XYZ file of C-alpha atoms in Angstrom:
353
model
C -195.614 -36.091 61.980
C -195.009 -39.137 63.893
C -195.936 -39.019 66.837
C -194.536 -41.889 69.340
C -194.782 -43.416 72.933
C -193.844 -45.143 74.546
C -193.975 -48.715 77.328
C -191.278 -48.277 78.911
C -188.832 -51.014 80.741
C -191.837 -53.751 81.581
C -188.910 -56.338 80.455
C -186.774 -54.462 82.153
C -187.972 -52.978 85.629
C -187.533 -55.493 88.848
C -184.831 -56.194 90.048
C -183.806 -59.618 90.690
C -183.057 -60.126 94.451
C -186.912 -61.178 94.196
C -188.742 -64.678 93.042
C -189.225 -65.675 90.305
C -193.679 -65.561 90.177
C -192.708 -62.267 91.812
C -190.839 -60.981 89.008
C -193.166 -61.938 86.716
C -196.736 -60.126 89.034
C -194.935 -57.204 89.308
C -193.794 -57.102 85.451
C -197.485 -57.418 84.516
C -198.925 -55.038 86.756
C -196.080 -52.283 85.602
C -197.017 -53.020 81.970
C -200.633 -52.551 83.028
C -199.865 -49.087 84.276
C -198.012 -48.349 80.792
C -201.231 -49.323 79.006
C -203.303 -47.037 80.581
C -200.884 -43.934 80.656
C -200.938 -44.357 77.557
C -204.279 -45.073 77.062
C -205.349 -41.456 78.367
C -202.407 -39.519 76.365
C -204.361 -40.344 73.077
C -207.550 -41.208 73.929
C -211.253 -40.625 76.160
C -212.016 -43.136 78.351
C -216.414 -45.293 78.488
C -217.004 -47.619 80.510
C -219.924 -48.752 78.473
C -221.157 -51.240 81.351
C -220.670 -54.307 79.537
C -217.453 -54.818 81.133
C -215.661 -52.957 78.191
C -213.854 -49.629 78.248
C -214.051 -47.546 74.788
C -211.013 -45.323 74.329
C -212.101 -43.292 71.623
C -209.711 -40.896 70.314
C -208.770 -37.522 70.681
C -209.475 -35.196 67.374
C -206.038 -34.207 67.738
C -204.309 -37.992 67.402
C -207.124 -39.603 64.780
C -210.411 -41.211 64.175
C -211.726 -44.782 66.224
C -211.434 -46.644 69.104
C -209.358 -48.775 71.086
C -211.412 -51.557 73.014
C -210.392 -53.125 76.461
C -212.498 -56.067 77.610
C -211.036 -57.776 80.541
C -212.076 -62.148 80.998
C -211.030 -64.922 83.546
C -207.384 -66.269 83.642
C -206.115 -62.786 83.367
C -206.692 -62.201 79.623
C -207.540 -58.832 77.944
C -209.208 -58.145 74.923
C -207.923 -55.195 73.181
C -210.104 -54.537 69.652
C -208.407 -51.992 67.339
C -210.164 -49.827 65.041
C -208.369 -47.060 64.650
C -206.931 -44.353 62.083
C -203.744 -42.670 63.409
C -203.775 -38.770 61.619
C -199.618 -38.671 61.105
C -198.485 -41.678 62.300
C -198.120 -42.986 64.615
C -195.563 -45.441 66.730
C -195.627 -46.570 70.095
C -191.898 -48.317 71.131
C -192.219 -50.776 73.762
C -189.824 -53.175 76.371
C -191.797 -56.678 77.538
C -191.485 -58.607 79.898
C -191.074 -62.324 78.445
C -193.806 -63.814 80.685
C -195.810 -61.471 78.154
C -197.640 -63.214 76.436
C -199.448 -61.851 72.570
C -202.400 -63.137 70.294
C -203.500 -60.802 67.783
C -205.223 -60.856 64.056
C -205.330 -58.136 61.471
C -208.903 -58.427 60.045
C -207.916 -55.271 58.246
C -204.785 -52.756 57.214
C -202.013 -53.366 58.513
C -198.610 -52.025 60.551
C -195.829 -52.665 61.000
C -193.365 -54.303 63.407
C -190.034 -53.583 64.057
C -188.324 -55.686 67.013
C -184.549 -55.916 68.157
C -184.518 -60.049 67.518
C -187.371 -60.785 65.021
C -185.858 -58.119 62.919
C -188.965 -56.762 60.745
C -192.254 -56.914 58.851
C -195.898 -56.153 58.335
C -198.649 -57.586 60.502
C -200.966 -57.532 57.278
C -205.032 -58.494 55.931
C -205.854 -61.757 57.412
C -202.488 -62.509 59.348
C -201.916 -63.882 62.400
C -199.019 -63.080 65.199
C -198.023 -64.353 68.732
C -195.269 -63.712 71.183
C -192.776 -65.722 71.756
C -191.556 -66.436 74.987
C -188.888 -64.544 75.944
C -188.376 -60.668 76.857
C -189.370 -58.506 73.386
C -188.143 -55.102 72.846
C -189.087 -53.006 69.317
C -191.656 -50.407 68.034
C -195.091 -50.832 66.513
C -196.038 -47.990 63.811
C -199.347 -47.221 62.139
C -198.189 -44.601 59.087
C -200.948 -41.555 57.721
C -204.659 -42.362 57.804
C -204.505 -45.724 57.682
C -207.047 -46.958 59.105
C -205.942 -50.695 61.649
C -208.235 -53.590 62.478
C -207.632 -56.505 64.951
C -208.431 -57.805 67.820
C -205.699 -58.881 70.208
C -205.639 -61.065 72.965
C -203.535 -59.887 76.566
C -201.355 -61.889 78.748
C -198.885 -63.482 80.695
C -197.997 -66.913 79.304
C -197.993 -68.301 83.682
C -201.792 -67.387 83.449
C -202.159 -69.100 79.825
C -200.669 -72.030 81.989
C -202.812 -71.957 84.779
C -205.423 -70.422 82.519
C -204.941 -74.593 80.555
C -204.389 -76.659 83.689
C -208.062 -75.432 84.912
C -208.894 -77.033 81.424
C -207.474 -80.017 81.760
C -204.834 -79.055 79.688
C -201.558 -79.805 80.922
C -198.816 -77.878 80.057
C -197.792 -74.763 77.162
C -195.940 -75.671 74.252
C -193.179 -73.575 73.460
C -193.269 -72.003 69.797
C -189.818 -72.856 69.940
C -186.837 -73.171 67.096
C -186.661 -68.973 66.929
C -186.572 -68.903 63.465
C -190.139 -70.486 63.462
C -190.880 -67.633 66.911
C -189.702 -64.743 64.724
C -191.469 -66.030 61.652
C -194.296 -65.795 64.184
C -194.002 -63.571 66.663
C -193.940 -60.916 62.585
C -197.453 -62.676 61.049
C -195.730 -64.629 58.806
C -197.023 -68.164 60.224
C -199.928 -68.335 58.278
C -200.222 -71.544 58.345
C -199.466 -72.425 61.171
C -201.520 -70.094 63.142
C -204.384 -69.744 60.501
C -206.785 -71.428 62.329
C -206.486 -69.249 65.666
C -207.586 -66.562 62.898
C -211.737 -67.279 62.539
C -212.520 -67.382 66.222
C -210.538 -63.823 66.490
C -212.390 -62.278 63.908
C -215.729 -63.285 65.282
C -214.296 -61.206 68.636
C -213.402 -58.677 66.363
C -216.991 -58.015 64.784
C -219.514 -59.401 68.348
C -220.779 -55.841 69.541
C -224.514 -57.469 70.317
C -224.787 -56.692 73.872
C -226.651 -59.578 75.793
C -226.492 -61.231 79.307
C -224.103 -64.151 77.279
C -221.449 -62.046 75.761
C -219.478 -62.355 77.833
C -219.567 -65.982 77.802
C -218.757 -65.851 73.781
C -216.294 -63.531 73.720
C -214.581 -65.944 76.762
C -215.921 -69.086 73.930
C -214.156 -67.417 71.300
C -211.008 -66.859 73.474
C -210.854 -70.317 74.514
C -211.379 -70.989 70.428
C -208.275 -69.184 69.665
C -206.291 -70.801 72.763
C -206.819 -73.912 71.121
C -205.242 -74.452 67.361
C -202.909 -72.083 69.150
C -201.487 -74.730 72.164
C -202.345 -76.937 68.993
C -199.823 -75.422 66.163
C -197.467 -75.862 69.688
C -197.563 -79.091 69.025
C -196.872 -79.254 66.763
C -193.615 -81.215 64.992
C -192.247 -76.983 63.438
C -191.981 -77.096 59.606
C -190.582 -74.118 56.729
C -193.237 -71.457 57.295
C -191.497 -68.541 54.778
C -190.497 -69.858 51.724
C -187.049 -68.220 53.232
C -185.287 -71.127 52.121
C -183.849 -73.193 48.529
C -187.276 -73.673 46.842
C -187.266 -69.931 46.608
C -185.400 -67.242 46.512
C -185.959 -63.483 47.954
C -187.758 -61.892 45.206
C -190.088 -64.252 45.024
C -190.410 -64.377 48.378
C -190.656 -60.955 48.093
C -193.485 -60.692 44.879
C -195.471 -63.336 46.341
C -195.952 -60.835 49.133
C -197.363 -58.493 46.727
C -199.912 -60.677 45.106
C -202.802 -60.573 48.015
C -202.485 -56.441 47.786
C -202.560 -56.764 44.022
C -206.051 -59.156 44.092
C -207.641 -56.651 46.074
C -206.927 -53.734 44.520
C -208.015 -55.258 40.851
C -210.934 -57.443 42.582
C -213.971 -55.736 40.293
C -211.911 -56.936 37.526
C -209.401 -58.823 39.225
C -206.042 -60.828 37.224
C -206.245 -64.197 36.389
C -203.837 -66.448 37.304
C -201.238 -66.417 34.212
C -201.647 -62.310 34.277
C -200.511 -62.197 37.686
C -198.135 -64.987 37.060
C -196.405 -62.414 34.127
C -196.499 -59.441 36.840
C -194.481 -61.421 39.565
C -192.441 -62.692 36.806
C -193.392 -66.026 37.443
C -194.861 -69.050 35.919
C -197.990 -70.333 36.961
C -197.108 -72.945 39.013
C -193.966 -71.493 41.003
C -196.818 -68.979 41.766
C -198.775 -71.000 42.560
C -196.726 -73.434 44.721
C -194.514 -70.265 46.452
C -197.854 -68.649 47.541
C -199.197 -72.369 48.866
C -196.225 -72.552 50.821
C -196.002 -69.160 51.744
C -200.008 -68.776 53.093
C -201.463 -72.597 53.588
C -203.409 -72.165 50.625
C -203.932 -71.484 47.590
C -204.273 -67.695 45.538
C -207.855 -67.735 45.068
C -209.235 -69.574 48.591
C -206.268 -67.153 50.050
C -208.645 -63.842 48.556
C -211.689 -64.968 49.211
C -211.369 -65.659 52.758
C -210.657 -61.717 52.998
C -213.391 -60.784 50.711
C -215.919 -62.169 52.776
C -213.588 -61.456 55.979
C -214.304 -57.727 54.721
C -217.767 -58.398 53.897
C -219.228 -59.686 57.333
C -217.401 -56.373 59.606
C -218.641 -54.313 56.835
C -222.156 -56.043 58.009
C -221.958 -55.439 61.448
C -219.616 -52.066 60.949
C -222.295 -50.280 58.436
C -226.483 -49.519 57.347
C -225.537 -50.638 53.836
C -227.326 -52.620 51.809
C -226.051 -56.667 51.150
C -225.791 -55.724 47.886
C -223.984 -53.079 48.800
C -221.724 -54.857 50.894
C -221.318 -57.806 48.286
C -220.514 -55.056 45.375
C -217.304 -53.761 47.891
C -215.738 -56.496 48.212
C -215.841 -57.619 44.647
C -218.969 -60.139 44.260
C -220.931 -59.393 40.644
C -224.215 -59.829 41.868
C -226.095 -59.752 45.029
C -227.254 -64.015 44.069
C -223.450 -64.335 44.593
C -222.232 -62.436 47.028
C -225.274 -64.365 49.612
C -224.314 -68.008 48.129
C -220.491 -67.399 48.807
C -220.949 -65.939 52.620
C -223.591 -68.181 53.282
C -220.765 -71.840 52.358
C -218.602 -69.621 53.976
C -220.105 -68.854 57.019
C -222.932 -70.769 57.303
C -225.703 -68.096 57.180
C -227.095 -65.967 55.068
C -225.469 -61.815 55.089
C -228.488 -60.629 56.433
C -229.447 -62.403 59.359
C -225.563 -62.247 59.842
C -225.545 -58.368 60.379
C -228.489 -59.216 62.725
C -227.295 -61.750 65.161
C -223.132 -60.090 65.536
C -225.180 -56.352 65.303
């Protein structure tokens, strides 16, 4: 049975008689209290002593951890590695000043929001909250592992933080249709540059004097990617214009999971096109319009992102990791990993473990 939790009323918790700044502060405090109550209801906290609080899920709730690290500028890094028993749903109401940037490393989370609609945040997706009040729910399926990293804070805090770094203004993420797509994780082309530093945050487990400084640097890199995107002229990002019909968009969104499921014997583009009821040209151009890269590049990045996660989070031999993500030989895996990450799999493991 799916458990339903609420992050109550933060979007409307503050009366109109107070100033805007006081309202933002009070709303942020109310939201912090709501998160604290939520974590207490599902997990046992453990202060690691290195700036991170690790919330380990109660056995009856599921398996895994939610780790929260507070950084300068009022930002929290939240790392999710969870699988909920019986499913899990969180109903929320966030104030207009709420800022959240989330990267799904692996798994799936369903988002439903009153104005943006519904969608799934999947492996490789990056989602950005709009600069307005939001209300809806996020849901996890029974036993499905979800791994992600989220940066939370406020838009006003982001503006102040960037001003300290010499950035004069934070552009808006309008128009509404673009903001909706970003919120549902569909703006793959636009927000993809933020995925790499966010993934590095997720993977970094090394305890060292420079740990918080490293996390702060990756946060800055992710925010730089977001600022660049918000300053750019918006382009259609979901493929729902005249070039692609709805059924073609749906077929293209199934391609990444198809490739992952058959990664040990990958289908050809012709096979994928036939199974998607599309021509090869339609498949390749449509996929690039939707995801901002070729079919092969998207799949390669997904496999190597998963490999990086396994290198840090397991004690599997490097060859087994390579085979798990679809490489036929350790040498092919080593070459691909070095080309992508600039270091060997073994050295990457030593650095991040």
